[in-house]
Amino acid sequence: AKSRKLPLFRVGDMAAIGAPIGLFLVRLANFANQELYGRVTDVSWAVIFKDSFGADRLPRHPSQLYEAFLEGIVIFVVLWIATRKFKALTRPGLCTGLFLLMYGSFRIMVEFVREPDATLFGPLTRGMAYSTPMVIIGLMMVIYVLRQPPVGVYEGEPQDEEKAKLRAVA
């Protein structure tokens, strides 16, 4: 964004809107590759992974599918509604903030059913430690952006200079 003199929040919003699609596909690949599986459980939808990468053939939470749903589908739908119904793109940085807030929150939630990795501080896993700043930054961004006046991006409203920069990205 900086090298092309594009508005950073606008570029972030475009990336945030597309990221859930990639996250959805990556989490499905994690499931197919039997990576990052969940804790042992007795729920009826538990999955038994075949002997791979030290799997113990015990029923486990399909945490990859939980993440595919939350980080992929839910975030995509929320951002789609935010941009279509609530015109979130008139507030540069709002989609980025919402993405960070939701991704971090969902990641922390799924950590409770995911096979734990090394903990950093007491019960705080590495995934929780990395996600907590995302939640804080995302929340701060949403609050900051909502306090700013909206700018035009719908129905030919952008300023000529901004319109030219947005076309350069496309």
PDB file of C-alpha atoms in Angstrom:
ATOM      1  CA  ALA A   1       0.000   0.000   0.000  1.00  0.00           C
ATOM      2  CA  LYS A   2       2.762   2.411   0.930  1.00  0.00           C
ATOM      3  CA  SER A   3       4.819   1.937  -2.240  1.00  0.00           C
ATOM      4  CA  ARG A   4       1.757   2.600  -4.426  1.00  0.00           C
ATOM      5  CA  LYS A   5       0.428   5.306  -2.114  1.00  0.00           C
ATOM      6  CA  LEU A   6      -2.803   3.421  -1.500  1.00  0.00           C
ATOM      7  CA  PRO A   7      -4.874   3.991   1.648  1.00  0.00           C
ATOM      8  CA  LEU A   8      -3.723   1.328   4.123  1.00  0.00           C
ATOM      9  CA  PHE A   9      -7.142   0.742   5.667  1.00  0.00           C
ATOM     10  CA  ARG A  10      -8.745   0.289   2.231  1.00  0.00           C
ATOM     11  CA  VAL A  11      -6.150  -2.311   1.244  1.00  0.00           C
ATOM     12  CA  GLY A  12      -6.634  -4.027   4.610  1.00  0.00           C
ATOM     13  CA  ASP A  13     -10.384  -4.112   4.064  1.00  0.00           C
ATOM     14  CA  MET A  14     -10.008  -5.753   0.659  1.00  0.00           C
ATOM     15  CA  ALA A  15      -7.656  -8.377   2.119  1.00  0.00           C
ATOM     16  CA  ALA A  16      -9.966  -8.971   5.095  1.00  0.00           C
ATOM     17  CA  ILE A  17     -12.948  -9.577   2.830  1.00  0.00           C
ATOM     18  CA  GLY A  18     -11.088 -12.236   0.819  1.00  0.00           C
ATOM     19  CA  ALA A  19      -9.149 -13.874   3.659  1.00  0.00           C
ATOM     20  CA  PRO A  20     -12.015 -16.021   5.010  1.00  0.00           C
ATOM     21  CA  ILE A  21     -12.192 -17.910   1.713  1.00  0.00           C
ATOM     22  CA  GLY A  22      -8.527 -18.834   2.027  1.00  0.00           C
ATOM     23  CA  LEU A  23      -8.900 -19.697   5.705  1.00  0.00           C
ATOM     24  CA  PHE A  24     -11.845 -21.972   4.909  1.00  0.00           C
ATOM     25  CA  LEU A  25      -9.836 -23.865   2.280  1.00  0.00           C
ATOM     26  CA  VAL A  26      -6.732 -24.109   4.479  1.00  0.00           C
ATOM     27  CA  ARG A  27      -8.744 -25.538   7.387  1.00  0.00           C
ATOM     28  CA  LEU A  28     -10.332 -28.116   5.079  1.00  0.00           C
ATOM     29  CA  ALA A  29      -6.822 -29.048   3.938  1.00  0.00           C
ATOM     30  CA  ASN A  30      -5.765 -29.358   7.599  1.00  0.00           C
ATOM     31  CA  PHE A  31      -8.642 -31.799   8.101  1.00  0.00           C
ATOM     32  CA  ALA A  32      -7.814 -33.790   4.955  1.00  0.00           C
ATOM     33  CA  ASN A  33      -4.136 -33.936   5.952  1.00  0.00           C
ATOM     34  CA  GLN A  34      -5.065 -34.903   9.527  1.00  0.00           C
ATOM     35  CA  GLU A  35      -3.244 -31.906  10.994  1.00  0.00           C
ATOM     36  CA  LEU A  36      -4.069 -29.797  14.040  1.00  0.00           C
ATOM     37  CA  TYR A  37      -6.747 -32.123  15.362  1.00  0.00           C
ATOM     38  CA  GLY A  38      -8.762 -31.618  18.517  1.00  0.00           C
ATOM     39  CA  ARG A  39      -8.757 -33.064  21.977  1.00  0.00           C
ATOM     40  CA  VAL A  40     -10.044 -36.537  22.753  1.00  0.00           C
ATOM     41  CA  THR A  41     -13.821 -36.460  23.200  1.00  0.00           C
ATOM     42  CA  ASP A  42     -16.929 -38.603  23.395  1.00  0.00           C
ATOM     43  CA  VAL A  43     -19.238 -36.369  21.325  1.00  0.00           C
ATOM     44  CA  SER A  44     -21.201 -38.165  18.610  1.00  0.00           C
ATOM     45  CA  TRP A  45     -19.481 -36.230  15.781  1.00  0.00           C
ATOM     46  CA  ALA A  46     -15.954 -37.067  16.948  1.00  0.00           C
ATOM     47  CA  VAL A  47     -13.476 -38.142  14.284  1.00  0.00           C
ATOM     48  CA  ILE A  48     -10.935 -40.929  14.500  1.00  0.00           C
ATOM     49  CA  PHE A  49      -7.868 -40.054  12.468  1.00  0.00           C
ATOM     50  CA  LYS A  50      -5.927 -42.853  10.823  1.00  0.00           C
ATOM     51  CA  ASP A  51      -2.399 -43.639  11.953  1.00  0.00           C
ATOM     52  CA  SER A  52      -0.625 -40.512  10.840  1.00  0.00           C
ATOM     53  CA  PHE A  53       1.755 -38.146  12.522  1.00  0.00           C
ATOM     54  CA  GLY A  54       1.414 -39.880  15.860  1.00  0.00           C
ATOM     55  CA  ALA A  55      -2.383 -40.058  15.892  1.00  0.00           C
ATOM     56  CA  ASP A  56      -3.547 -42.438  18.588  1.00  0.00           C
ATOM     57  CA  ARG A  57      -6.804 -43.521  16.907  1.00  0.00           C
ATOM     58  CA  LEU A  58      -8.947 -42.011  19.654  1.00  0.00           C
ATOM     59  CA  PRO A  59     -12.134 -40.052  18.877  1.00  0.00           C
ATOM     60  CA  ARG A  60     -11.273 -36.353  18.681  1.00  0.00           C
ATOM     61  CA  HIS A  61     -12.962 -33.020  18.101  1.00  0.00           C
ATOM     62  CA  PRO A  62     -12.732 -32.093  14.397  1.00  0.00           C
ATOM     63  CA  SER A  63     -11.307 -28.697  15.388  1.00  0.00           C
ATOM     64  CA  GLN A  64     -10.230 -28.035  11.795  1.00  0.00           C
ATOM     65  CA  LEU A  65     -13.881 -28.164  10.722  1.00  0.00           C
ATOM     66  CA  TYR A  66     -14.920 -25.891  13.582  1.00  0.00           C
ATOM     67  CA  GLU A  67     -12.299 -23.406  12.400  1.00  0.00           C
ATOM     68  CA  ALA A  68     -13.329 -23.783   8.752  1.00  0.00           C
ATOM     69  CA  PHE A  69     -16.891 -22.917   9.731  1.00  0.00           C
ATOM     70  CA  LEU A  70     -16.072 -20.057  12.120  1.00  0.00           C
ATOM     71  CA  GLU A  71     -13.015 -18.504  10.452  1.00  0.00           C
ATOM     72  CA  GLY A  72     -14.215 -19.156   6.931  1.00  0.00           C
ATOM     73  CA  ILE A  73     -17.976 -19.174   6.600  1.00  0.00           C
ATOM     74  CA  VAL A  74     -19.051 -17.079   9.606  1.00  0.00           C
ATOM     75  CA  ILE A  75     -16.475 -14.317   9.079  1.00  0.00           C
ATOM     76  CA  PHE A  76     -17.212 -14.214   5.343  1.00  0.00           C
ATOM     77  CA  VAL A  77     -20.969 -13.939   5.918  1.00  0.00           C
ATOM     78  CA  VAL A  78     -20.573 -11.241   8.594  1.00  0.00           C
ATOM     79  CA  LEU A  79     -18.243  -9.186   6.382  1.00  0.00           C
ATOM     80  CA  TRP A  80     -20.514  -9.688   3.376  1.00  0.00           C
ATOM     81  CA  ILE A  81     -23.505  -8.433   5.357  1.00  0.00           C
ATOM     82  CA  ALA A  82     -21.431  -5.568   6.786  1.00  0.00           C
ATOM     83  CA  THR A  83     -20.387  -4.435   3.313  1.00  0.00           C
ATOM     84  CA  ARG A  84     -23.739  -4.950   1.596  1.00  0.00           C
ATOM     85  CA  LYS A  85     -26.304  -4.002   4.198  1.00  0.00           C
ATOM     86  CA  PHE A  86     -24.345  -1.650   6.467  1.00  0.00           C
ATOM     87  CA  LYS A  87     -21.984  -0.200   3.824  1.00  0.00           C
ATOM     88  CA  ALA A  88     -18.896  -0.971   5.925  1.00  0.00           C
ATOM     89  CA  LEU A  89     -16.601   0.136   3.107  1.00  0.00           C
ATOM     90  CA  THR A  90     -17.653   3.740   3.768  1.00  0.00           C
ATOM     91  CA  ARG A  91     -15.626   3.377   6.961  1.00  0.00           C
ATOM     92  CA  PRO A  92     -12.096   2.392   5.915  1.00  0.00           C
ATOM     93  CA  GLY A  93     -10.613  -0.117   8.347  1.00  0.00           C
ATOM     94  CA  LEU A  94     -13.934  -1.424   9.651  1.00  0.00           C
ATOM     95  CA  CYS A  95     -13.744  -4.722   7.752  1.00  0.00           C
ATOM     96  CA  THR A  96     -10.125  -5.150   8.837  1.00  0.00           C
ATOM     97  CA  GLY A  97     -11.032  -4.495  12.466  1.00  0.00           C
ATOM     98  CA  LEU A  98     -14.025  -6.824  12.348  1.00  0.00           C
ATOM     99  CA  PHE A  99     -11.898  -9.532  10.741  1.00  0.00           C
ATOM    100  CA  LEU A 100      -9.167  -9.268  13.396  1.00  0.00           C
ATOM    101  CA  LEU A 101     -11.733  -9.210  16.192  1.00  0.00           C
ATOM    102  CA  MET A 102     -13.650 -12.242  14.920  1.00  0.00           C
ATOM    103  CA  TYR A 103     -10.637 -14.284  13.788  1.00  0.00           C
ATOM    104  CA  GLY A 104      -8.863 -13.801  17.100  1.00  0.00           C
ATOM    105  CA  SER A 105     -12.016 -14.550  19.109  1.00  0.00           C
ATOM    106  CA  PHE A 106     -12.865 -17.681  17.135  1.00  0.00           C
ATOM    107  CA  ARG A 107      -9.282 -18.890  17.336  1.00  0.00           C
ATOM    108  CA  ILE A 108      -9.295 -18.500  21.122  1.00  0.00           C
ATOM    109  CA  MET A 109     -12.635 -20.358  21.356  1.00  0.00           C
ATOM    110  CA  VAL A 110     -11.432 -23.302  19.275  1.00  0.00           C
ATOM    111  CA  GLU A 111      -8.232 -23.574  21.338  1.00  0.00           C
ATOM    112  CA  PHE A 112     -10.380 -25.035  24.126  1.00  0.00           C
ATOM    113  CA  VAL A 113     -11.191 -28.124  22.004  1.00  0.00           C
ATOM    114  CA  ARG A 114      -7.939 -28.308  20.058  1.00  0.00           C
ATOM    115  CA  GLU A 115      -5.075 -30.595  21.026  1.00  0.00           C
ATOM    116  CA  PRO A 116      -2.986 -28.266  23.179  1.00  0.00           C
ATOM    117  CA  ASP A 117       0.431 -27.155  22.084  1.00  0.00           C
ATOM    118  CA  ALA A 118       3.032 -25.790  24.441  1.00  0.00           C
ATOM    119  CA  THR A 119       1.573 -23.320  26.908  1.00  0.00           C
ATOM    120  CA  LEU A 120       3.223 -19.953  27.388  1.00  0.00           C
ATOM    121  CA  PHE A 121       1.711 -18.499  30.558  1.00  0.00           C
ATOM    122  CA  GLY A 122      -0.181 -20.965  32.730  1.00  0.00           C
ATOM    123  CA  PRO A 123      -3.179 -22.241  30.744  1.00  0.00           C
ATOM    124  CA  LEU A 124      -2.576 -19.748  27.901  1.00  0.00           C
ATOM    125  CA  THR A 125      -1.660 -21.669  24.736  1.00  0.00           C
ATOM    126  CA  ARG A 126       0.459 -20.266  21.940  1.00  0.00           C
ATOM    127  CA  GLY A 127      -2.652 -19.863  19.761  1.00  0.00           C
ATOM    128  CA  MET A 128      -4.379 -17.888  22.510  1.00  0.00           C
ATOM    129  CA  ALA A 129      -1.307 -15.718  23.024  1.00  0.00           C
ATOM    130  CA  TYR A 130      -1.116 -14.883  19.315  1.00  0.00           C
ATOM    131  CA  SER A 131      -4.857 -14.291  19.027  1.00  0.00           C
ATOM    132  CA  THR A 132      -5.336 -12.032  22.042  1.00  0.00           C
ATOM    133  CA  PRO A 133      -3.511  -9.047  20.461  1.00  0.00           C
ATOM    134  CA  MET A 134      -5.648  -9.541  17.327  1.00  0.00           C
ATOM    135  CA  VAL A 135      -8.815  -9.226  19.400  1.00  0.00           C
ATOM    136  CA  ILE A 136      -7.527  -6.110  21.170  1.00  0.00           C
ATOM    137  CA  ILE A 137      -6.285  -4.432  17.977  1.00  0.00           C
ATOM    138  CA  GLY A 138      -9.459  -5.397  16.110  1.00  0.00           C
ATOM    139  CA  LEU A 139     -11.670  -3.959  18.842  1.00  0.00           C
ATOM    140  CA  MET A 140      -9.604  -0.754  18.973  1.00  0.00           C
ATOM    141  CA  MET A 141      -9.835  -0.425  15.183  1.00  0.00           C
ATOM    142  CA  VAL A 142     -13.606  -0.904  15.156  1.00  0.00           C
ATOM    143  CA  ILE A 143     -14.070   1.707  17.889  1.00  0.00           C
ATOM    144  CA  TYR A 144     -11.702   4.157  16.167  1.00  0.00           C
ATOM    145  CA  VAL A 145     -13.237   3.705  12.718  1.00  0.00           C
ATOM    146  CA  LEU A 146     -16.819   4.047  13.940  1.00  0.00           C
ATOM    147  CA  ARG A 147     -15.903   7.415  15.466  1.00  0.00           C
ATOM    148  CA  GLN A 148     -14.732   8.712  12.081  1.00  0.00           C
ATOM    149  CA  PRO A 149     -17.101  10.217   9.521  1.00  0.00           C
ATOM    150  CA  PRO A 150     -18.015   7.882   6.653  1.00  0.00           C
ATOM    151  CA  VAL A 151     -16.409   8.419   3.263  1.00  0.00           C
ATOM    152  CA  GLY A 152     -17.983   7.653  -0.097  1.00  0.00           C
ATOM    153  CA  VAL A 153     -17.235   4.446  -1.951  1.00  0.00           C
ATOM    154  CA  TYR A 154     -20.677   3.515  -3.186  1.00  0.00           C
ATOM    155  CA  GLU A 155     -22.473   4.690  -6.305  1.00  0.00           C
ATOM    156  CA  GLY A 156     -19.600   6.734  -7.729  1.00  0.00           C
ATOM    157  CA  GLU A 157     -18.998   8.795  -4.589  1.00  0.00           C
ATOM    158  CA  PRO A 158     -15.187   8.465  -4.168  1.00  0.00           C
ATOM    159  CA  GLN A 159     -12.965  11.443  -4.695  1.00  0.00           C
ATOM    160  CA  ASP A 160     -11.118  11.383  -8.031  1.00  0.00           C
ATOM    161  CA  GLU A 161      -7.689  10.771  -6.451  1.00  0.00           C
ATOM    162  CA  GLU A 162      -8.971   7.957  -4.248  1.00  0.00           C
ATOM    163  CA  LYS A 163     -10.931   6.446  -7.141  1.00  0.00           C
ATOM    164  CA  ALA A 164      -7.774   6.334  -9.251  1.00  0.00           C
ATOM    165  CA  LYS A 165      -5.858   4.589  -6.454  1.00  0.00           C
ATOM    166  CA  LEU A 166      -8.620   2.013  -5.990  1.00  0.00           C
ATOM    167  CA  ARG A 167      -8.691   1.305  -9.737  1.00  0.00           C
ATOM    168  CA  ALA A 168      -4.923   0.769  -9.681  1.00  0.00           C
ATOM    169  CA  VAL A 169      -5.424  -2.050  -7.169  1.00  0.00           C
ATOM    170  CA  ALA A 170      -8.064  -3.771  -9.300  1.00  0.00           C
TER     171      ALA A 170
END
